[in-house]
């Protein structure tokens, strides 16, 4: 096994790090404080290829692996967690349309998505169907050559500021086999948006509910066949869990970097904090946990890239471990700053607020444990998780 990054990966990493330091980090606090969705910078990231990292090259994307993409997202998150997280969602939407849509549908939307001319939102969660996604109630009734869409979604990132939606809706009976996926123009007649939610973190991207009232969608806008939507959603979430996990790792790295600098500069009782053994032990644990989280994420990404049978379980393990450890690392970094860490003049309180939601979205960490345990308890499955 070789854990070193290759030359291309190092180049991707440096390119993303430079962009984050130049375009994201200097503005992250302002975007958070004023709830600014930085559309100009997001579109600028399209010039770097960051809006189509694993989107097929046929539609203008870079066609990178999930591992390569994770390396990029980690660096972007170190600049601004919230903005990088939206970029991962946009990438997922672009990839889903390119991968599961018809050629004409993909050509209509995807090239504009990879440049940033069109931005996307992913619409799965409903008021009564969060972790239990298979119970969603938004419905699409076929009437000739159109589907008529009715229902509502909530907690939708970018909603109200994006141009295209990938929507999961019920076309058949109860359960996952009755769900299909659709591409819906965000301004289609009958689509309306709720108020911008006031959130604890992730403030540089808007979050709104969406209502669909007799929205007519051409049959050609369906992704795949009827009944395949839940499968597509779960495939999207496998990658989404890697994305959200690696964004957590990037934020934890930023928090650890800040803590390292601070304890070397801050003096108490006539000595730098870094000379205290308790501080050294805390830093050592934080770094060890950060490396463990990063390697878990990269292993899961490798599993997904290689279509391993146990990839879903590894994606769940990576998401659970990385988001929990990263939150703890940022929280410990805040503690090392003492009272200063609680002030908005320093980035630690923002890192902690932003990271908290990573333990909830893309499937709560309790749901991740369910996925892992089910795989583990299947006949013979324990042997595959080694």
GROMACS .gro file of C-alpha atoms in nm:
model
  386
    1UNK     CA    1   0.000   0.000   0.000
    2UNK     CA    2   0.121   0.347  -0.090
    3UNK     CA    3  -0.029   0.633   0.109
    4UNK     CA    4   0.172   0.905  -0.064
    5UNK     CA    5  -0.008   1.141  -0.300
    6UNK     CA    6   0.101   1.118  -0.663
    7UNK     CA    7   0.218   1.418  -0.862
    8UNK     CA    8  -0.126   1.496  -1.001
    9UNK     CA    9  -0.285   1.477  -0.658
   10UNK     CA   10  -0.024   1.709  -0.511
   11UNK     CA   11  -0.094   1.953  -0.795
   12UNK     CA   12  -0.470   1.938  -0.734
   13UNK     CA   13  -0.411   1.986  -0.363
   14UNK     CA   14  -0.188   2.289  -0.410
   15UNK     CA   15  -0.424   2.447  -0.662
   16UNK     CA   16  -0.717   2.411  -0.422
   17UNK     CA   17  -0.509   2.537  -0.128
   18UNK     CA   18  -0.404   2.846  -0.320
   19UNK     CA   19  -0.764   2.918  -0.422
   20UNK     CA   20  -0.886   2.871  -0.064
   21UNK     CA   21  -0.620   3.101   0.079
   22UNK     CA   22  -0.680   3.367  -0.187
   23UNK     CA   23  -1.057   3.357  -0.247
   24UNK     CA   24  -1.222   3.188   0.052
   25UNK     CA   25  -1.038   3.231   0.382
   26UNK     CA   26  -1.011   3.614   0.372
   27UNK     CA   27  -1.389   3.648   0.334
   28UNK     CA   28  -1.525   3.351   0.530
   29UNK     CA   29  -1.595   3.546   0.850
   30UNK     CA   30  -1.780   3.822   0.662
   31UNK     CA   31  -1.986   3.570   0.463
   32UNK     CA   32  -2.077   3.395   0.787
   33UNK     CA   33  -2.165   3.713   0.978
   34UNK     CA   34  -2.373   3.863   0.698
   35UNK     CA   35  -2.512   3.538   0.551
   36UNK     CA   36  -2.365   3.611   0.207
   37UNK     CA   37  -2.390   3.344  -0.063
   38UNK     CA   38  -2.071   3.430  -0.259
   39UNK     CA   39  -2.197   3.360  -0.609
   40UNK     CA   40  -1.910   3.544  -0.776
   41UNK     CA   41  -1.648   3.334  -0.598
   42UNK     CA   42  -1.846   3.015  -0.655
   43UNK     CA   43  -1.855   3.086  -1.026
   44UNK     CA   44  -1.486   3.174  -1.016
   45UNK     CA   45  -1.423   2.829  -0.873
   46UNK     CA   46  -1.573   2.693  -1.194
   47UNK     CA   47  -1.277   2.841  -1.381
   48UNK     CA   48  -1.058   2.615  -1.167
   49UNK     CA   49  -1.269   2.308  -1.243
   50UNK     CA   50  -1.404   2.285  -0.889
   51UNK     CA   51  -1.770   2.279  -1.001
   52UNK     CA   52  -1.728   1.958  -1.199
   53UNK     CA   53  -1.455   1.764  -1.025
   54UNK     CA   54  -1.593   1.414  -1.084
   55UNK     CA   55  -1.838   1.510  -1.357
   56UNK     CA   56  -1.750   1.325  -1.683
   57UNK     CA   57  -1.513   1.499  -1.920
   58UNK     CA   58  -1.767   1.454  -2.201
   59UNK     CA   59  -1.972   1.733  -2.044
   60UNK     CA   60  -1.682   1.960  -1.951
   61UNK     CA   61  -1.599   1.814  -1.609
   62UNK     CA   62  -1.257   1.704  -1.492
   63UNK     CA   63  -1.361   1.340  -1.452
   64UNK     CA   64  -1.152   1.296  -1.138
   65UNK     CA   65  -1.179   1.006  -0.898
   66UNK     CA   66  -1.359   1.044  -0.567
   67UNK     CA   67  -1.023   1.022  -0.394
   68UNK     CA   68  -0.877   1.305  -0.601
   69UNK     CA   69  -1.192   1.511  -0.544
   70UNK     CA   70  -1.175   1.453  -0.168
   71UNK     CA   71  -0.824   1.594  -0.163
   72UNK     CA   72  -0.950   1.910  -0.336
   73UNK     CA   73  -1.258   1.951  -0.113
   74UNK     CA   74  -1.048   1.917   0.201
   75UNK     CA   75  -0.833   2.213   0.099
   76UNK     CA   76  -1.132   2.426   0.000
   77UNK     CA   77  -1.302   2.357   0.334
   78UNK     CA   78  -0.998   2.484   0.518
   79UNK     CA   79  -1.075   2.821   0.356
   80UNK     CA   80  -1.453   2.826   0.416
   81UNK     CA   81  -1.638   2.521   0.540
   82UNK     CA   82  -1.983   2.638   0.440
   83UNK     CA   83  -1.894   2.744   0.086
   84UNK     CA   84  -1.691   2.430   0.022
   85UNK     CA   85  -1.982   2.218   0.144
   86UNK     CA   86  -2.212   2.385  -0.109
   87UNK     CA   87  -1.957   2.313  -0.382
   88UNK     CA   88  -1.976   1.944  -0.292
   89UNK     CA   89  -2.355   1.950  -0.322
   90UNK     CA   90  -2.337   2.121  -0.661
   91UNK     CA   91  -2.083   1.860  -0.775
   92UNK     CA   92  -2.319   1.581  -0.667
   93UNK     CA   93  -2.609   1.732  -0.864
   94UNK     CA   94  -2.396   1.779  -1.175
   95UNK     CA   95  -2.266   1.422  -1.151
   96UNK     CA   96  -2.615   1.276  -1.106
   97UNK     CA   97  -2.755   1.452  -1.413
   98UNK     CA   98  -2.453   1.354  -1.621
   99UNK     CA   99  -2.454   0.993  -1.498
  100UNK     CA  100  -2.825   0.906  -1.492
  101UNK     CA  101  -2.992   1.152  -1.728
  102UNK     CA  102  -3.042   1.107  -2.100
  103UNK     CA  103  -2.782   1.254  -2.334
  104UNK     CA  104  -2.999   1.550  -2.434
  105UNK     CA  105  -3.086   1.628  -2.071
  106UNK     CA  106  -2.721   1.612  -1.966
  107UNK     CA  107  -2.614   1.831  -2.256
  108UNK     CA  108  -2.881   2.084  -2.165
  109UNK     CA  109  -2.765   2.132  -1.806
  110UNK     CA  110  -2.426   1.989  -1.720
  111UNK     CA  111  -2.185   2.200  -1.932
  112UNK     CA  112  -2.339   2.515  -1.781
  113UNK     CA  113  -2.307   2.363  -1.433
  114UNK     CA  114  -1.936   2.296  -1.457
  115UNK     CA  115  -1.875   2.662  -1.555
  116UNK     CA  116  -2.100   2.798  -1.280
  117UNK     CA  117  -2.350   2.957  -1.518
  118UNK     CA  118  -2.606   2.721  -1.363
  119UNK     CA  119  -2.598   2.613  -0.998
  120UNK     CA  120  -2.778   2.312  -0.855
  121UNK     CA  121  -2.962   2.196  -0.543
  122UNK     CA  122  -3.035   1.841  -0.427
  123UNK     CA  123  -3.389   1.782  -0.302
  124UNK     CA  124  -3.441   1.467  -0.097
  125UNK     CA  125  -3.525   1.563   0.263
  126UNK     CA  126  -3.888   1.630   0.360
  127UNK     CA  127  -4.051   1.745   0.686
  128UNK     CA  128  -4.158   1.388   0.762
  129UNK     CA  129  -3.881   1.204   0.578
  130UNK     CA  130  -3.536   1.294   0.701
  131UNK     CA  131  -3.336   0.989   0.799
  132UNK     CA  132  -3.621   0.771   0.667
  133UNK     CA  133  -3.579   0.890   0.310
  134UNK     CA  134  -3.772   0.593   0.166
  135UNK     CA  135  -4.093   0.728   0.321
  136UNK     CA  136  -4.095   1.056   0.126
  137UNK     CA  137  -4.437   1.180   0.013
  138UNK     CA  138  -4.366   1.430  -0.265
  139UNK     CA  139  -4.544   1.279  -0.563
  140UNK     CA  140  -4.505   1.289  -0.941
  141UNK     CA  141  -4.807   1.169  -1.139
  142UNK     CA  142  -4.754   1.090  -1.505
  143UNK     CA  143  -5.001   1.249  -1.745
  144UNK     CA  144  -4.903   1.175  -2.102
  145UNK     CA  145  -4.562   1.322  -2.176
  146UNK     CA  146  -4.533   1.514  -1.848
  147UNK     CA  147  -4.521   1.443  -1.478
  148UNK     CA  148  -4.715   1.665  -1.241
  149UNK     CA  149  -4.514   1.723  -0.925
  150UNK     CA  150  -4.671   1.806  -0.587
  151UNK     CA  151  -4.522   1.816  -0.240
  152UNK     CA  152  -4.248   1.984  -0.045
  153UNK     CA  153  -3.883   1.956   0.052
  154UNK     CA  154  -3.690   2.117   0.337
  155UNK     CA  155  -3.332   2.196   0.441
  156UNK     CA  156  -3.235   2.247   0.075
  157UNK     CA  157  -2.893   2.407   0.034
  158UNK     CA  158  -2.878   2.690  -0.217
  159UNK     CA  159  -3.255   2.693  -0.263
  160UNK     CA  160  -3.379   3.020  -0.406
  161UNK     CA  161  -3.039   3.104  -0.552
  162UNK     CA  162  -2.984   2.803  -0.778
  163UNK     CA  163  -3.117   2.732  -1.126
  164UNK     CA  164  -3.172   2.356  -1.133
  165UNK     CA  165  -3.304   2.101  -0.884
  166UNK     CA  166  -3.266   1.724  -0.867
  167UNK     CA  167  -3.587   1.612  -0.695
  168UNK     CA  168  -3.679   1.271  -0.553
  169UNK     CA  169  -4.051   1.204  -0.582
  170UNK     CA  170  -4.285   0.909  -0.551
  171UNK     CA  171  -4.416   0.768  -0.880
  172UNK     CA  172  -4.522   0.431  -0.746
  173UNK     CA  173  -4.622   0.258  -0.425
  174UNK     CA  174  -4.472   0.280  -0.075
  175UNK     CA  175  -4.106   0.219  -0.005
  176UNK     CA  176  -3.787   0.281  -0.197
  177UNK     CA  177  -3.897   0.108  -0.519
  178UNK     CA  178  -4.171   0.367  -0.570
  179UNK     CA  179  -3.930   0.663  -0.592
  180UNK     CA  180  -3.804   0.830  -0.909
  181UNK     CA  181  -3.566   1.120  -0.970
  182UNK     CA  182  -3.631   1.432  -1.179
  183UNK     CA  183  -3.447   1.736  -1.306
  184UNK     CA  184  -3.661   2.043  -1.234
  185UNK     CA  185  -3.583   2.398  -1.347
  186UNK     CA  186  -3.573   2.605  -1.030
  187UNK     CA  187  -3.798   2.872  -1.181
  188UNK     CA  188  -4.060   2.635  -1.323
  189UNK     CA  189  -4.422   2.750  -1.271
  190UNK     CA  190  -4.550   2.614  -0.941
  191UNK     CA  191  -4.211   2.606  -0.766
  192UNK     CA  192  -4.197   2.834  -0.462
  193UNK     CA  193  -3.949   2.891  -0.182
  194UNK     CA  194  -3.981   2.946   0.191
  195UNK     CA  195  -3.793   3.194   0.403
  196UNK     CA  196  -3.418   3.168   0.438
  197UNK     CA  197  -3.359   2.963   0.751
  198UNK     CA  198  -3.160   3.113   1.038
  199UNK     CA  199  -2.895   2.857   1.117
  200UNK     CA  200  -2.628   2.792   1.378
  201UNK     CA  201  -2.365   2.761   1.105
  202UNK     CA  202  -2.323   2.711   0.731
  203UNK     CA  203  -2.430   3.073   0.689
  204UNK     CA  204  -2.258   3.140   0.357
  205UNK     CA  205  -2.518   2.928   0.180
  206UNK     CA  206  -2.895   2.981   0.196
  207UNK     CA  207  -3.121   2.701   0.319
  208UNK     CA  208  -3.491   2.705   0.234
  209UNK     CA  209  -3.795   2.483   0.203
  210UNK     CA  210  -3.931   2.426  -0.148
  211UNK     CA  211  -4.296   2.368  -0.241
  212UNK     CA  212  -4.409   2.206  -0.567
  213UNK     CA  213  -4.765   2.290  -0.669
  214UNK     CA  214  -4.873   2.112  -0.989
  215UNK     CA  215  -4.530   2.157  -1.144
  216UNK     CA  216  -4.522   2.002  -1.491
  217UNK     CA  217  -4.199   1.822  -1.578
  218UNK     CA  218  -4.132   1.660  -1.918
  219UNK     CA  219  -4.088   1.282  -1.907
  220UNK     CA  220  -3.743   1.342  -2.061
  221UNK     CA  221  -3.641   1.514  -1.735
  222UNK     CA  222  -3.662   1.189  -1.542
  223UNK     CA  223  -3.329   1.036  -1.443
  224UNK     CA  224  -3.322   0.672  -1.548
  225UNK     CA  225  -3.638   0.466  -1.529
  226UNK     CA  226  -3.929   0.491  -1.291
  227UNK     CA  227  -3.843   0.341  -0.955
  228UNK     CA  228  -3.468   0.399  -0.983
  229UNK     CA  229  -3.466   0.726  -0.791
  230UNK     CA  230  -3.391   0.584  -0.450
  231UNK     CA  231  -3.097   0.387  -0.590
  232UNK     CA  232  -2.962   0.704  -0.750
  233UNK     CA  233  -3.015   0.895  -0.425
  234UNK     CA  234  -2.819   0.637  -0.225
  235UNK     CA  235  -2.537   0.637  -0.481
  236UNK     CA  236  -2.528   1.013  -0.453
  237UNK     CA  237  -2.522   0.992  -0.075
  238UNK     CA  238  -2.228   0.749  -0.071
  239UNK     CA  239  -2.022   1.016  -0.244
  240UNK     CA  240  -2.192   1.291  -0.045
  241UNK     CA  241  -2.083   1.128   0.280
  242UNK     CA  242  -1.723   1.125   0.163
  243UNK     CA  243  -1.759   1.489   0.060
  244UNK     CA  244  -1.903   1.606   0.390
  245UNK     CA  245  -1.647   1.401   0.582
  246UNK     CA  246  -1.353   1.547   0.392
  247UNK     CA  247  -1.492   1.900   0.439
  248UNK     CA  248  -1.495   1.826   0.813
  249UNK     CA  249  -1.132   1.713   0.797
  250UNK     CA  250  -1.030   2.029   0.612
  251UNK     CA  251  -1.197   2.244   0.876
  252UNK     CA  252  -1.034   2.046   1.156
  253UNK     CA  253  -0.697   2.099   0.991
  254UNK     CA  254  -0.759   2.474   0.981
  255UNK     CA  255  -0.858   2.469   1.350
  256UNK     CA  256  -0.549   2.268   1.445
  257UNK     CA  257  -0.323   2.503   1.246
  258UNK     CA  258  -0.470   2.801   1.431
  259UNK     CA  259  -0.426   2.630   1.769
  260UNK     CA  260  -0.067   2.536   1.693
  261UNK     CA  261   0.021   2.896   1.609
  262UNK     CA  262  -0.163   3.034   1.909
  263UNK     CA  263  -0.004   2.815   2.177
  264UNK     CA  264   0.342   2.900   2.046
  265UNK     CA  265   0.268   3.273   2.067
  266UNK     CA  266   0.048   3.295   2.378
  267UNK     CA  267   0.234   3.328   2.709
  268UNK     CA  268   0.101   3.238   3.052
  269UNK     CA  269   0.303   3.240   3.375
  270UNK     CA  270   0.608   3.357   3.182
  271UNK     CA  271   0.616   3.073   2.929
  272UNK     CA  272   0.449   2.991   2.595
  273UNK     CA  273   0.148   2.764   2.632
  274UNK     CA  274   0.324   2.520   2.400
  275UNK     CA  275   0.573   2.436   2.675
  276UNK     CA  276   0.298   2.290   2.896
  277UNK     CA  277   0.285   1.913   2.876
  278UNK     CA  278  -0.094   1.913   2.901
  279UNK     CA  279  -0.111   2.135   2.594
  280UNK     CA  280   0.138   1.915   2.408
  281UNK     CA  281  -0.066   1.603   2.491
  282UNK     CA  282  -0.385   1.769   2.367
  283UNK     CA  283  -0.219   1.874   2.041
  284UNK     CA  284  -0.076   1.524   1.994
  285UNK     CA  285  -0.420   1.367   2.033
  286UNK     CA  286  -0.576   1.621   1.798
  287UNK     CA  287  -0.319   1.552   1.527
  288UNK     CA  288  -0.346   1.174   1.567
  289UNK     CA  289  -0.725   1.189   1.536
  290UNK     CA  290  -0.700   1.420   1.235
  291UNK     CA  291  -0.471   1.181   1.050
  292UNK     CA  292  -0.695   0.886   1.138
  293UNK     CA  293  -1.002   1.070   1.008
  294UNK     CA  294  -0.827   1.171   0.686
  295UNK     CA  295  -0.704   0.820   0.612
  296UNK     CA  296  -1.048   0.674   0.682
  297UNK     CA  297  -1.203   0.917   0.434
  298UNK     CA  298  -0.944   0.839   0.168
  299UNK     CA  299  -0.991   0.465   0.219
  300UNK     CA  300  -1.367   0.504   0.172
  301UNK     CA  301  -1.311   0.713  -0.141
  302UNK     CA  302  -1.080   0.444  -0.278
  303UNK     CA  303  -1.347   0.182  -0.206
  304UNK     CA  304  -1.606   0.389  -0.393
  305UNK     CA  305  -1.374   0.447  -0.687
  306UNK     CA  306  -1.316   0.073  -0.715
  307UNK     CA  307  -1.687  -0.015  -0.679
  308UNK     CA  308  -1.616  -0.239  -0.381
  309UNK     CA  309  -1.912  -0.436  -0.250
  310UNK     CA  310  -1.860  -0.284   0.094
  311UNK     CA  311  -1.815   0.075  -0.027
  312UNK     CA  312  -2.140   0.196   0.130
  313UNK     CA  313  -2.034   0.070   0.473
  314UNK     CA  314  -1.694   0.234   0.440
  315UNK     CA  315  -1.852   0.563   0.332
  316UNK     CA  316  -2.073   0.546   0.642
  317UNK     CA  317  -1.773   0.468   0.865
  318UNK     CA  318  -1.576   0.755   0.717
  319UNK     CA  319  -1.862   0.999   0.759
  320UNK     CA  320  -1.927   0.895   1.119
  321UNK     CA  321  -1.562   0.892   1.227
  322UNK     CA  322  -1.442   1.201   1.042
  323UNK     CA  323  -1.729   1.429   1.142
  324UNK     CA  324  -1.718   1.326   1.509
  325UNK     CA  325  -1.341   1.354   1.537
  326UNK     CA  326  -1.326   1.680   1.341
  327UNK     CA  327  -1.586   1.843   1.565
  328UNK     CA  328  -1.388   1.735   1.871
  329UNK     CA  329  -1.063   1.869   1.722
  330UNK     CA  330  -1.218   2.209   1.653
  331UNK     CA  331  -1.376   2.215   1.999
  332UNK     CA  332  -1.040   2.135   2.160
  333UNK     CA  333  -0.873   2.403   1.950
  334UNK     CA  334  -1.128   2.653   2.081
  335UNK     CA  335  -1.049   2.541   2.436
  336UNK     CA  336  -0.679   2.607   2.381
  337UNK     CA  337  -0.765   2.963   2.281
  338UNK     CA  338  -0.949   3.008   2.611
  339UNK     CA  339  -1.184   3.305   2.615
  340UNK     CA  340  -1.045   3.431   2.285
  341UNK     CA  341  -1.174   3.118   2.115
  342UNK     CA  342  -1.528   3.222   2.203
  343UNK     CA  343  -1.492   3.555   2.026
  344UNK     CA  344  -1.589   3.612   1.665
  345UNK     CA  345  -1.256   3.788   1.614
  346UNK     CA  346  -1.106   3.439   1.584
  347UNK     CA  347  -1.220   3.158   1.352
  348UNK     CA  348  -1.258   2.883   1.613
  349UNK     CA  349  -1.618   2.953   1.713
  350UNK     CA  350  -1.716   2.952   1.344
  351UNK     CA  351  -1.537   2.622   1.285
  352UNK     CA  352  -1.724   2.465   1.577
  353UNK     CA  353  -2.061   2.600   1.458
  354UNK     CA  354  -2.003   2.493   1.099
  355UNK     CA  355  -1.883   2.144   1.191
  356UNK     CA  356  -2.177   2.062   1.416
  357UNK     CA  357  -2.415   2.007   1.125
  358UNK     CA  358  -2.175   1.761   0.959
  359UNK     CA  359  -2.276   1.510   1.224
  360UNK     CA  360  -2.638   1.543   1.110
  361UNK     CA  361  -2.665   1.585   0.734
  362UNK     CA  362  -2.609   1.327   0.458
  363UNK     CA  363  -2.755   1.084   0.713
  364UNK     CA  364  -2.714   1.139   1.085
  365UNK     CA  365  -2.426   0.964   1.254
  366UNK     CA  366  -2.680   0.741   1.427
  367UNK     CA  367  -2.798   0.628   1.082
  368UNK     CA  368  -2.433   0.572   0.982
  369UNK     CA  369  -2.402   0.331   1.275
  370UNK     CA  370  -2.713   0.147   1.155
  371UNK     CA  371  -2.566   0.107   0.806
  372UNK     CA  372  -2.234  -0.018   0.943
  373UNK     CA  373  -2.394  -0.261   1.189
  374UNK     CA  374  -2.629  -0.408   0.927
  375UNK     CA  375  -2.337  -0.477   0.695
  376UNK     CA  376  -2.131  -0.619   0.979
  377UNK     CA  377  -2.407  -0.858   1.091
  378UNK     CA  378  -2.480  -1.001   0.748
  379UNK     CA  379  -2.358  -1.356   0.694
  380UNK     CA  380  -1.988  -1.344   0.621
  381UNK     CA  381  -1.985  -0.965   0.593
  382UNK     CA  382  -1.755  -0.925   0.893
  383UNK     CA  383  -1.478  -1.089   0.690
  384UNK     CA  384  -1.511  -0.826   0.415
  385UNK     CA  385  -1.467  -0.536   0.656
  386UNK     CA  386  -1.100  -0.609   0.722
   0.00000   0.00000   0.00000
